CSV table of C-alpha atoms and ligand atoms in Angstrom, one decimal:
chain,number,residue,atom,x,y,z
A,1254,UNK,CA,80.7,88.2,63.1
A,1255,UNK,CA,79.5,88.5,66.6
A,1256,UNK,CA,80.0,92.3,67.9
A,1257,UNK,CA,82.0,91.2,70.8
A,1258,UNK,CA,84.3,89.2,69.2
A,1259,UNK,CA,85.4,91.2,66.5
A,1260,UNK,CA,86.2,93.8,68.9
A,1261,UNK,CA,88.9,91.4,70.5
A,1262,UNK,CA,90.3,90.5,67.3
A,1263,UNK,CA,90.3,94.1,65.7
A,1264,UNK,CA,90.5,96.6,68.5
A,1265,UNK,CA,92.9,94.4,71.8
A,1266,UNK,CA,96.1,93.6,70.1
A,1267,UNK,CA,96.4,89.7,69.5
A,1268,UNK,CA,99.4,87.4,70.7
A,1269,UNK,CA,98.6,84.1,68.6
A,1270,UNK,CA,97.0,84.0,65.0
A,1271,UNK,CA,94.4,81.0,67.0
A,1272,UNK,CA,93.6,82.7,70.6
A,1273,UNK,CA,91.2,80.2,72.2
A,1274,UNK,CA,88.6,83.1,72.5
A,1275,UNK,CA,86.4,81.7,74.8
A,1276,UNK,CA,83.7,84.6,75.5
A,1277,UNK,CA,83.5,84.6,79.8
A,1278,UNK,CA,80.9,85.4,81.0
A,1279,UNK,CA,81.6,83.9,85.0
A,1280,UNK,CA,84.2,82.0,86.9
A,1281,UNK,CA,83.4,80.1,90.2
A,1282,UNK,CA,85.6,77.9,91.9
A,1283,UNK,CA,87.2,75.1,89.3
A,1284,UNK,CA,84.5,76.0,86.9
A,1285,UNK,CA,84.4,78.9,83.5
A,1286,UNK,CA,81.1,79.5,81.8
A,1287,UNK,CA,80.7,81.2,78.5
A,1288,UNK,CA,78.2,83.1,76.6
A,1289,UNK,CA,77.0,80.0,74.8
A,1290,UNK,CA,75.6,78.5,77.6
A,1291,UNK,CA,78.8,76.0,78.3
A,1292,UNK,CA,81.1,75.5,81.1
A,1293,UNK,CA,84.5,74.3,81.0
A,1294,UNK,CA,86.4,72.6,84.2
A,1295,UNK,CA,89.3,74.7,84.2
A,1296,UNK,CA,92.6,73.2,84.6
A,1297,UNK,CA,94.8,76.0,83.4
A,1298,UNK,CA,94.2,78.2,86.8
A,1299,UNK,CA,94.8,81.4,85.0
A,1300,UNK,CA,98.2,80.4,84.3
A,1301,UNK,CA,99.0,78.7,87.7
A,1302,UNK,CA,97.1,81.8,89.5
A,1303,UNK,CA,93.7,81.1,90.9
A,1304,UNK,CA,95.0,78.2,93.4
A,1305,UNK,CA,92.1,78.8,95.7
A,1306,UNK,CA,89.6,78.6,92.6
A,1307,UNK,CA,87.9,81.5,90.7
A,1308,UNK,CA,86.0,83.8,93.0
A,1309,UNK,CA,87.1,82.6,96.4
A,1310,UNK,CA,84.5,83.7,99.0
A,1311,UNK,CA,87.3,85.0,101.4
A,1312,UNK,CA,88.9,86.7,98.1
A,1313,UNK,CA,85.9,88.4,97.0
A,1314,UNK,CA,84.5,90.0,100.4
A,1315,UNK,CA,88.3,91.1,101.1
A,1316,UNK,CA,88.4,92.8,97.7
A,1317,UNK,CA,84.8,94.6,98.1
A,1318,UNK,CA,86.0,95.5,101.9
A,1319,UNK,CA,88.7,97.5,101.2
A,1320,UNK,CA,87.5,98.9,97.8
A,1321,UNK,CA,84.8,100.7,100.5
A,1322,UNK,CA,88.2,101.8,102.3
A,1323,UNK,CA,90.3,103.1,99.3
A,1324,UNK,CA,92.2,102.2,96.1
A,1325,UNK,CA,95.3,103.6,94.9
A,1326,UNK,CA,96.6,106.5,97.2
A,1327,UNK,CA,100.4,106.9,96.3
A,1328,UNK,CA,102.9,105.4,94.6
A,1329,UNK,CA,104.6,102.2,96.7
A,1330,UNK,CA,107.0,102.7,99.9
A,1331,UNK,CA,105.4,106.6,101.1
A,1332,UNK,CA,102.4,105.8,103.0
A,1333,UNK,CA,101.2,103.5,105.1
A,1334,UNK,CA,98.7,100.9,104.0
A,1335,UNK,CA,97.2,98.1,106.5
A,1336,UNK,CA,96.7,95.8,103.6
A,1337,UNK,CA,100.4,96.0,102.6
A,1338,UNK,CA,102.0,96.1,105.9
A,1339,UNK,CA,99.1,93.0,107.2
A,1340,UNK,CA,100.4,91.3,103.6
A,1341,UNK,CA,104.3,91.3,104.2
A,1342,UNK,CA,104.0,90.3,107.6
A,1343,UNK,CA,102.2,87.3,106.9
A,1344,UNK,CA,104.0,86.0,103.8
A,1345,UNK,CA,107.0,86.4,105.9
A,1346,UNK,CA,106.2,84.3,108.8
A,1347,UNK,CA,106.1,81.8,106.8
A,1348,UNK,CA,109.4,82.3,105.3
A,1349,UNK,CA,113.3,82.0,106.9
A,1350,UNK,CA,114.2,84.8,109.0
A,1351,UNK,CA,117.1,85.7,105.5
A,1352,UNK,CA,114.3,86.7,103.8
A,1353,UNK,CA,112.0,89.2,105.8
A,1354,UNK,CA,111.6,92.5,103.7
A,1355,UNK,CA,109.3,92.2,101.2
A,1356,UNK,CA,108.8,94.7,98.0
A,1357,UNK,CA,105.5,94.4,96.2
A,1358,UNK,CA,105.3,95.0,92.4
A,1359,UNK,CA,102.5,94.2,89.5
A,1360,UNK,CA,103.3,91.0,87.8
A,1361,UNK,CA,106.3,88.3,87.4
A,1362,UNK,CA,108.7,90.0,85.1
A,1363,UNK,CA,108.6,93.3,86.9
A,1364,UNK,CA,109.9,91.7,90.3
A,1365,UNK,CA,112.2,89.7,88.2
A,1366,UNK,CA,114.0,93.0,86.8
A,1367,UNK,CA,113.9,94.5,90.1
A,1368,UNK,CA,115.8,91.5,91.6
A,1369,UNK,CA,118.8,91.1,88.9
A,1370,UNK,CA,118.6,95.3,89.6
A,1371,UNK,CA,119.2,94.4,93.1
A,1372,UNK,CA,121.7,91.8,93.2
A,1373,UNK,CA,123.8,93.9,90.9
A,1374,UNK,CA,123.6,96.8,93.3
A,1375,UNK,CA,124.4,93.9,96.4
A,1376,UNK,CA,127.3,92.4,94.7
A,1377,UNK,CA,128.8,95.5,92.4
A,1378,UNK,CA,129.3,92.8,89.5
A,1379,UNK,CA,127.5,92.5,86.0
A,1380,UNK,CA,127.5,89.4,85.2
A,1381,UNK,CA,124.1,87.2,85.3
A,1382,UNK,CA,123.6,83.5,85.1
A,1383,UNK,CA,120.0,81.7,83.7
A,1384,UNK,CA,119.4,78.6,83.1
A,1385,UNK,CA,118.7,76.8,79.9
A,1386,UNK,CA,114.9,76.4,78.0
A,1387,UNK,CA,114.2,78.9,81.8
A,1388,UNK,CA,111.1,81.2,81.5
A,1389,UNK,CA,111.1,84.7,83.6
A,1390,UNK,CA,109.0,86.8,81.9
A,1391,UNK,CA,108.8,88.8,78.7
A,1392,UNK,CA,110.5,92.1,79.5
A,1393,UNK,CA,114.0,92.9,78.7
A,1394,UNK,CA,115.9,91.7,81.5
A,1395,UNK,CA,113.6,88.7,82.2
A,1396,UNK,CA,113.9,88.1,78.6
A,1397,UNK,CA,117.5,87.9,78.8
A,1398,UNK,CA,117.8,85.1,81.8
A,1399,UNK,CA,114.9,83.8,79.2
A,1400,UNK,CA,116.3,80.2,77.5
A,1401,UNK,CA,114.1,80.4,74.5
A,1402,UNK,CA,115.6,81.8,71.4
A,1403,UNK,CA,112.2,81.8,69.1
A,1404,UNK,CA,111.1,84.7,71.9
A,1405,UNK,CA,114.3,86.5,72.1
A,1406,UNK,CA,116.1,87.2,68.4
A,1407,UNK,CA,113.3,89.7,67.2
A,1408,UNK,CA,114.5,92.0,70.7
A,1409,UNK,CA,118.4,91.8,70.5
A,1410,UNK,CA,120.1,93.4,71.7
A,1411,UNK,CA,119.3,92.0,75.1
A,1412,UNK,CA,120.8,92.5,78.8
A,1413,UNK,CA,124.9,92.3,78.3
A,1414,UNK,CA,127.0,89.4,80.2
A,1415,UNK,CA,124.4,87.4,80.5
A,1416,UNK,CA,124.8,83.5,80.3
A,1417,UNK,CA,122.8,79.7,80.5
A,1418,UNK,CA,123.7,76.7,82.5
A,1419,UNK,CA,122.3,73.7,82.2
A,1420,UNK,CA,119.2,72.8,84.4
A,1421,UNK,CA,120.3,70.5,87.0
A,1422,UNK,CA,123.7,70.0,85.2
A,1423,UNK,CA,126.4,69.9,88.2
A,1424,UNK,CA,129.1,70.4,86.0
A,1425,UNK,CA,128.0,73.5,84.7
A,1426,UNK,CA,128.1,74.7,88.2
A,1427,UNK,CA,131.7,75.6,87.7
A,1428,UNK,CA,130.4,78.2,85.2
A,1429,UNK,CA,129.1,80.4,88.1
A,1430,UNK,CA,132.5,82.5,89.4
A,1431,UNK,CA,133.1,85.7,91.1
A,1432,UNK,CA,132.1,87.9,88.2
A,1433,UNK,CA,128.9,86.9,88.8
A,1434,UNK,CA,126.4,88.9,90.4
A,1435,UNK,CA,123.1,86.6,90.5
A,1436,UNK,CA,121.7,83.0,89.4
A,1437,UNK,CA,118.1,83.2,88.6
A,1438,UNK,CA,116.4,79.6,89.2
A,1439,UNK,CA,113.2,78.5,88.7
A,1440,UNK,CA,112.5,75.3,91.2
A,1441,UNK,CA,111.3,73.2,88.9
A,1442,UNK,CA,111.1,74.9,85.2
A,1443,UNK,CA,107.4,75.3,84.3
A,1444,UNK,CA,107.2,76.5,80.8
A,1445,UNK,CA,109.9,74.0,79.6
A,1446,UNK,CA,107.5,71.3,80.2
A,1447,UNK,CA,107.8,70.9,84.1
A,1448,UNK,CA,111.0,70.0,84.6
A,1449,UNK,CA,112.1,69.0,88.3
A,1450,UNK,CA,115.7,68.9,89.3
A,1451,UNK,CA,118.0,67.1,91.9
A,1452,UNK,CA,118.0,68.3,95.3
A,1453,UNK,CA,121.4,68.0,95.2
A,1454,UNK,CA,121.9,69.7,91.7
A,1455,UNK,CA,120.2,72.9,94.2
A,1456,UNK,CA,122.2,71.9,97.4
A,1457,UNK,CA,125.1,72.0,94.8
A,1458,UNK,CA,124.0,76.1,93.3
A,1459,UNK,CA,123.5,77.0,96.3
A,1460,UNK,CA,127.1,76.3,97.8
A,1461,UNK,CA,128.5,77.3,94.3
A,1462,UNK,CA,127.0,80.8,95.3
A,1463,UNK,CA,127.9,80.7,98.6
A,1464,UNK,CA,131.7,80.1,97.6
A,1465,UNK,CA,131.7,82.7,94.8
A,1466,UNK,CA,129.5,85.2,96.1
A,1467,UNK,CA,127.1,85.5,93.9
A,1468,UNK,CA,123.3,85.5,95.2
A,1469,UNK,CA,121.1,82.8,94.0
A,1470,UNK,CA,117.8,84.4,93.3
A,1471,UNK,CA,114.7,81.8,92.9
A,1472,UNK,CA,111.8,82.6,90.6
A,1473,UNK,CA,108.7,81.0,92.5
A,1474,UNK,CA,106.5,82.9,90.2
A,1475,UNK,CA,105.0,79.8,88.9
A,1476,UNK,CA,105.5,77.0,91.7
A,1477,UNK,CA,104.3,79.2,94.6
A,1478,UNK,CA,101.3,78.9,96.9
A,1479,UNK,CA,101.0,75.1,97.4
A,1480,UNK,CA,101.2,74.7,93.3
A,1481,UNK,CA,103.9,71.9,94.3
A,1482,UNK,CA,102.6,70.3,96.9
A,1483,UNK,CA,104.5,72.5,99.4
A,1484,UNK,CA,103.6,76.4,99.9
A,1485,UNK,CA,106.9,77.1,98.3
A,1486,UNK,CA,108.7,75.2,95.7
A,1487,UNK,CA,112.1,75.5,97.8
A,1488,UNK,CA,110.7,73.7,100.5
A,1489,UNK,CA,110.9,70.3,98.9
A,1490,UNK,CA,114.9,70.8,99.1
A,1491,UNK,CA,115.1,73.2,102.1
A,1492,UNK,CA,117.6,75.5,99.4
A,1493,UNK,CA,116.9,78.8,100.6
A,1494,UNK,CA,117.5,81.8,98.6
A,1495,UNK,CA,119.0,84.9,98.7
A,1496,UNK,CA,116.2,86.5,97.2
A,1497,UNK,CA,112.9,85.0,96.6
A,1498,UNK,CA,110.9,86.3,93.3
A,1499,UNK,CA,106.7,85.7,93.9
A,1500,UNK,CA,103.8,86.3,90.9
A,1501,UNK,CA,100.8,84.6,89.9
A,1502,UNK,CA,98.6,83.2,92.6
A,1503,UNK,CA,100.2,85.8,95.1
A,1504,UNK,CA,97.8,88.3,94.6
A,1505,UNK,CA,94.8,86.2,94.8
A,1506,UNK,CA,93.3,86.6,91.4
A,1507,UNK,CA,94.6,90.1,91.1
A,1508,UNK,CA,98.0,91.4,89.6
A,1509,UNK,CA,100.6,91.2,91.8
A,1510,UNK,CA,104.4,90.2,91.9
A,1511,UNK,CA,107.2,90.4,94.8
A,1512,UNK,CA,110.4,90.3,95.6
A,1513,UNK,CA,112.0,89.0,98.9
A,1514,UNK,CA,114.8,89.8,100.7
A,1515,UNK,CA,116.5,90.8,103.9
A,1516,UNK,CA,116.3,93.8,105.4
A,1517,UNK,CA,120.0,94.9,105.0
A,1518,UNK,CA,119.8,94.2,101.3
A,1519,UNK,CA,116.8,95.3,100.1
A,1520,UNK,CA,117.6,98.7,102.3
A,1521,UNK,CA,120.0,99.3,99.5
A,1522,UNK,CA,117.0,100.4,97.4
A,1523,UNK,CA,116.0,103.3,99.6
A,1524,UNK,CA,119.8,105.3,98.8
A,1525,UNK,CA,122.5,105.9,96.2
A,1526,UNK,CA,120.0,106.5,94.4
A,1527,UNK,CA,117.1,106.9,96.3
A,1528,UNK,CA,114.4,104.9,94.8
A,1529,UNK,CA,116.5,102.3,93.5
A,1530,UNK,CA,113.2,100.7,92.6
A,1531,UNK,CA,110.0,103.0,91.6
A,1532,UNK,CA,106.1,101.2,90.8
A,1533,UNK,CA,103.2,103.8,91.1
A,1534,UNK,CA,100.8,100.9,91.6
A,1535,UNK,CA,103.1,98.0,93.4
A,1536,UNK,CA,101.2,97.0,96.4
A,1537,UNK,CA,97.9,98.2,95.2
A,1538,UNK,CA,95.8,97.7,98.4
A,1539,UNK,CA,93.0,95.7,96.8
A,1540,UNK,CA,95.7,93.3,95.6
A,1541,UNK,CA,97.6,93.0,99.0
A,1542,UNK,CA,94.0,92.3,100.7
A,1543,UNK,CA,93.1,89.7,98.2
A,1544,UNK,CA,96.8,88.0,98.1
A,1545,UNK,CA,96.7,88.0,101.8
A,1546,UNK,CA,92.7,86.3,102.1
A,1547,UNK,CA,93.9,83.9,99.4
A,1548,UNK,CA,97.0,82.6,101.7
A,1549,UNK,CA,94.8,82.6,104.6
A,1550,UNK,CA,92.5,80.0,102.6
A,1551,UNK,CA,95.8,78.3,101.3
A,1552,UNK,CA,96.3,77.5,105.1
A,1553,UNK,CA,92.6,76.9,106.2
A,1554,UNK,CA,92.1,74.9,103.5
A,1555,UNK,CA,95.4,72.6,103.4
A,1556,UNK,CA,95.5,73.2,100.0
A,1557,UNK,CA,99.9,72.2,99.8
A,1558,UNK,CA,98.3,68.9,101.1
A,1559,UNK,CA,95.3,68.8,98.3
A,1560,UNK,CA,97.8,70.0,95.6
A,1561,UNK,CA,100.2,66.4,96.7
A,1562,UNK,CA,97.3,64.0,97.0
A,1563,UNK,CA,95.2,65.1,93.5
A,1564,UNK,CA,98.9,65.3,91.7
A,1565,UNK,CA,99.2,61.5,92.6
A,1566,UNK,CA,95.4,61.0,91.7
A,1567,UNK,CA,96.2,62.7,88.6
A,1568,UNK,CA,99.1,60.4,87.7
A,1569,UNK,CA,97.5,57.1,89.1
A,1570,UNK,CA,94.2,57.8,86.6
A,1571,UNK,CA,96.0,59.0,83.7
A,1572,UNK,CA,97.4,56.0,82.3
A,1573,UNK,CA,97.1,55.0,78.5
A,1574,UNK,CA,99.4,53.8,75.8
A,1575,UNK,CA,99.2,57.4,74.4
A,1576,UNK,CA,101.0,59.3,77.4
A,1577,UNK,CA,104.6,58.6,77.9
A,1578,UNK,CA,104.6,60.2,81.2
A,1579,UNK,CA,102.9,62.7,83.7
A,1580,UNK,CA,105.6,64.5,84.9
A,1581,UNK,CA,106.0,67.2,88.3
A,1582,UNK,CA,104.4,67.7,91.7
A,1583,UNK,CA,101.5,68.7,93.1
A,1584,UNK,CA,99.1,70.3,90.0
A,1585,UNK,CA,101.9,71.3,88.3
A,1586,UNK,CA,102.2,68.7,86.1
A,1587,UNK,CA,103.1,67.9,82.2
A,1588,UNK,CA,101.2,65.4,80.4
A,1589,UNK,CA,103.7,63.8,78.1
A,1590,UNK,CA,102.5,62.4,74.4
A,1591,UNK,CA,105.9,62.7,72.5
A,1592,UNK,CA,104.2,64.3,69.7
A,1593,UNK,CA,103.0,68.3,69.0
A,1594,UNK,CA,100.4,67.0,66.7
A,1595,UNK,CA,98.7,65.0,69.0
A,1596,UNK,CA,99.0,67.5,72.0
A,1597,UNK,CA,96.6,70.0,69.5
A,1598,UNK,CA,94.6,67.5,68.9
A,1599,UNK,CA,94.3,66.5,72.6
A,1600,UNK,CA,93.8,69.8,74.3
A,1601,UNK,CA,91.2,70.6,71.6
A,1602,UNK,CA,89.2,67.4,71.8
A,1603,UNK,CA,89.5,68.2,75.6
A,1604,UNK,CA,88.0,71.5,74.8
A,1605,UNK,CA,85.4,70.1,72.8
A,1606,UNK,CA,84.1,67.9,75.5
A,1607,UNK,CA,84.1,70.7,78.5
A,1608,UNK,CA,87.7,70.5,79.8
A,1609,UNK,CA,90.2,73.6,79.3
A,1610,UNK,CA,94.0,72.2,79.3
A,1611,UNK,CA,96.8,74.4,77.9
A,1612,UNK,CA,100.4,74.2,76.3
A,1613,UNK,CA,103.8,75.3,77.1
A,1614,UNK,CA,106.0,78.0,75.4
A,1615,UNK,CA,108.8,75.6,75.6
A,1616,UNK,CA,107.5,72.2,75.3
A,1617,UNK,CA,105.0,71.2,72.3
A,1618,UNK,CA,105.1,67.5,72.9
A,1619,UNK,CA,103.4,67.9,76.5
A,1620,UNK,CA,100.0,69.7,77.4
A,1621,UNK,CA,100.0,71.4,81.2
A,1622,UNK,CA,97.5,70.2,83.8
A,1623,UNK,CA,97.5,72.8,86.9
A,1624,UNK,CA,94.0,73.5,88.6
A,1625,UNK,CA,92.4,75.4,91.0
A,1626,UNK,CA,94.1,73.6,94.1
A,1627,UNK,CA,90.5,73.5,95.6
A,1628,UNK,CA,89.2,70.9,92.8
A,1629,UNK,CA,87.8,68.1,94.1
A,1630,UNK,CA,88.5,64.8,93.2
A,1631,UNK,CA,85.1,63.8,91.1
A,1632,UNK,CA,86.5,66.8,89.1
A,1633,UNK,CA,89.6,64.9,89.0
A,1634,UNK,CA,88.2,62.0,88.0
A,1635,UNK,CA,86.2,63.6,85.6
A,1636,UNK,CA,88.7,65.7,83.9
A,1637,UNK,CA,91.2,62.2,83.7
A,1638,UNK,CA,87.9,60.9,81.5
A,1639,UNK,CA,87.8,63.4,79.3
A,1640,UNK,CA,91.8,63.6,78.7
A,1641,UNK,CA,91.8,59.3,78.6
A,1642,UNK,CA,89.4,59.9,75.8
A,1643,UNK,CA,90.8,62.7,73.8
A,1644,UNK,CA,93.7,60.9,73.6
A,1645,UNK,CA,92.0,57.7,72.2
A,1646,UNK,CA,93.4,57.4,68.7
A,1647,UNK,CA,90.1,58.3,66.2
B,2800,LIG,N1,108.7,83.5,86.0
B,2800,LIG,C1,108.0,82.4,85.7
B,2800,LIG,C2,108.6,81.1,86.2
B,2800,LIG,C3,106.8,82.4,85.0
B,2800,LIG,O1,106.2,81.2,84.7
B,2800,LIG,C4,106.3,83.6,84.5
B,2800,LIG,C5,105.1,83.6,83.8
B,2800,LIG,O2,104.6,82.7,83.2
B,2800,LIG,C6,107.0,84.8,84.8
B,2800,LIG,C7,108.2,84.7,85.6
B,2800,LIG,C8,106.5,86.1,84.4
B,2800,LIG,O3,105.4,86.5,85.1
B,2800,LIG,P1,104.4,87.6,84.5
B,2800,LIG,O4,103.7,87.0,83.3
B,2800,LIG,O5,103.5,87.9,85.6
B,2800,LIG,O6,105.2,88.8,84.1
């Protein structure tokens, strides 16, 4: 076997009995290349991270400027860092004046955990509210607003007084009371199979929140950074929330999470007890300076307006008996075939012939199209081919 590839599958612990183990060897732009000598168009993004494409000019020189500066220094919220302070001040002026205090962590979950930590600590209640097949993460108390039992029963016992509502079920709405001390959202449910609510189903939480005091807490891990069409998800219904939750493409190609605030609440963290939240590396400087030049190419780049106009490109050119539906907005979209055995089939044909789609831990009927927002639309076009064709019946 070759050298390299044992190592992954004997010495780095595995998550699937199939990994895809594609050897990298480079990433530019929309575009992966592999030690065999083949490149794939990549419409997987890292997960819904690298919006502005692998290897972003901007990204890259920002990185290699402040790794001449320094790298980690001290652990988050002692010193002051110009790429941190430069980082929050920007993401928040594009964000209501509620939510102005930002707190950087490492990844998705973390800020997630630090969020239902804080809203307990706001509202002085226990109880927490998900939302049915939801996705937050992998760690215990993102596991626990988690809606998907095949990842959860091998981990009980989970977070106590925890519950689901339905996803854009009004009724359930009622189900929120004033026990509860957070709803944690997702915008439009990515791992389910990209699931997009009513505005009014959100206009509705949030009032339901508002009248029972609990705080509605939005995970925008996944639909953040233009994904959506919009630079946040929330935009599309003007539902803000009381805390905002960021991962993925925040950090620019680098590990990164956040969670957003205002200033009175999140100065709750800094007493009774001190250090109500501790990261060594949150805000690692190299992150914050490549999560702030990837939001400055976000902008420069109109790539909220890209995302809208290659979704709809995407759903005009994917049309075949085969696909049921192309669901969501933007690039984050679900390609519908009704059937888990011809989603495998699909993605690998589509692998076969250059093109890397992906599948959902919620949904096996659908395969996930979400892109570098900077493809262009021949790669659009092209990509739409290849899936066309993989879906052919033999
Ligand atoms: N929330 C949502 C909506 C996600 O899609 C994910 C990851 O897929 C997470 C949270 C967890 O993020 P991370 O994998 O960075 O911990």
């Amino acid at each position: 076997m070759d050298p390299l590839r044992e190592g992954f599958l004997y010495h780095l612990a595995q998550t699937s009995g199939n990994p895809l183990a594609l050897d990298v060897v480079s990433a530019e732009g929309c575009w992966i290349s592999t030690r065999d000598g083949r490149r794939y168009l990549d419409l997987v993004a890292g997960l819904a991270v690298c919006n502005v494409g692998h290897r972003h000019p901007r990204v890259v020189k920002a990185i290699r400027e402040q790794a001449d500066r320094y790298l980690h220094v001290i652990p988050y919220g002692e010193f002051i860092q110009e790429p941190q302070v430069r980082f929050a001040e920007r993401l928040t002026s594009l964000l209501p004046a509620s939510l102005a205090s930002v707190y950087f962590v490492n990844s998705g979950t973390e800020a997630i955990e630090a969020a239902l930590k804080l809203a307990k600590r706001a509202t002085g209640r226990t109880r927490l509210i998900g939302c049915r097949k939801s996705y937050h993460g992998s760690t215990h108390g993102s596991l626990s607003l988690t809606d998907n039992e095949a990842k959860k029963y091998r981990n009980r016992p989970l977070l106590p007084d925890t519950d689901h509502i339905g996803f854009d079920s009004v009724q359930d709405l009622g189900l929120i009371d004033d026990r509860t001390a957070a709803v944690v959202v997702e915008p439009i449910q990515g791992d389910a199979g990209v699931r997009v609510p009513s505005v009014t189903w959100l206009q509705g939480l949030r009032q339901r929140c508002d009248e029972t005091g609990a705080l509605f807490i939005l995970d925008e891990v996944q639909t953040g950074f233009g994904r959506t069409g919009k630079r946040f998800a929330f935009e599309h219904s003007g539902v803000v929330p009381d805390i905002l939750v960021l991962g993925k493409a925040l950090g620019g190609g680098l590990p990164m999470g956040a969670f957003i605030s205002s200033l009175e609440r999140m100065a709750m963290l800094s007493h009774e007890p001190l250090l109500g939240h501790i990261t060594t590396f949150g805000g690692h400087p190299l992150a914050c300076a490549a999560g702030l030049a990837a939001l400055e190419v976000l902008q420069a780049e109109n790539l909220s307006e890209r995302a809208r106009s290659l979704g709809d490109r995407f759903k005009m050119k994917l049309n075949h008996p085969g696909i049921r539906e192309v669901r969501g907005l933007g690039l984050m979209l679900a390609v519908e075939l009704g059937d888990a055995d011809r989603v495998q089939r699909a993605v690998h044909r589509c692998l076969d012939r250059g093109v890397l789609g992906f599948w959902f831990l919620s949904c096996p009927t659908a395969f996930r199209i979400a892109p570098p927002l900077t493809i262009s639309e021949s790669e659009v076009d092209l990509a739409c081919n290849v899936i066309l064709k993989a879906i052919d019946p033999d």
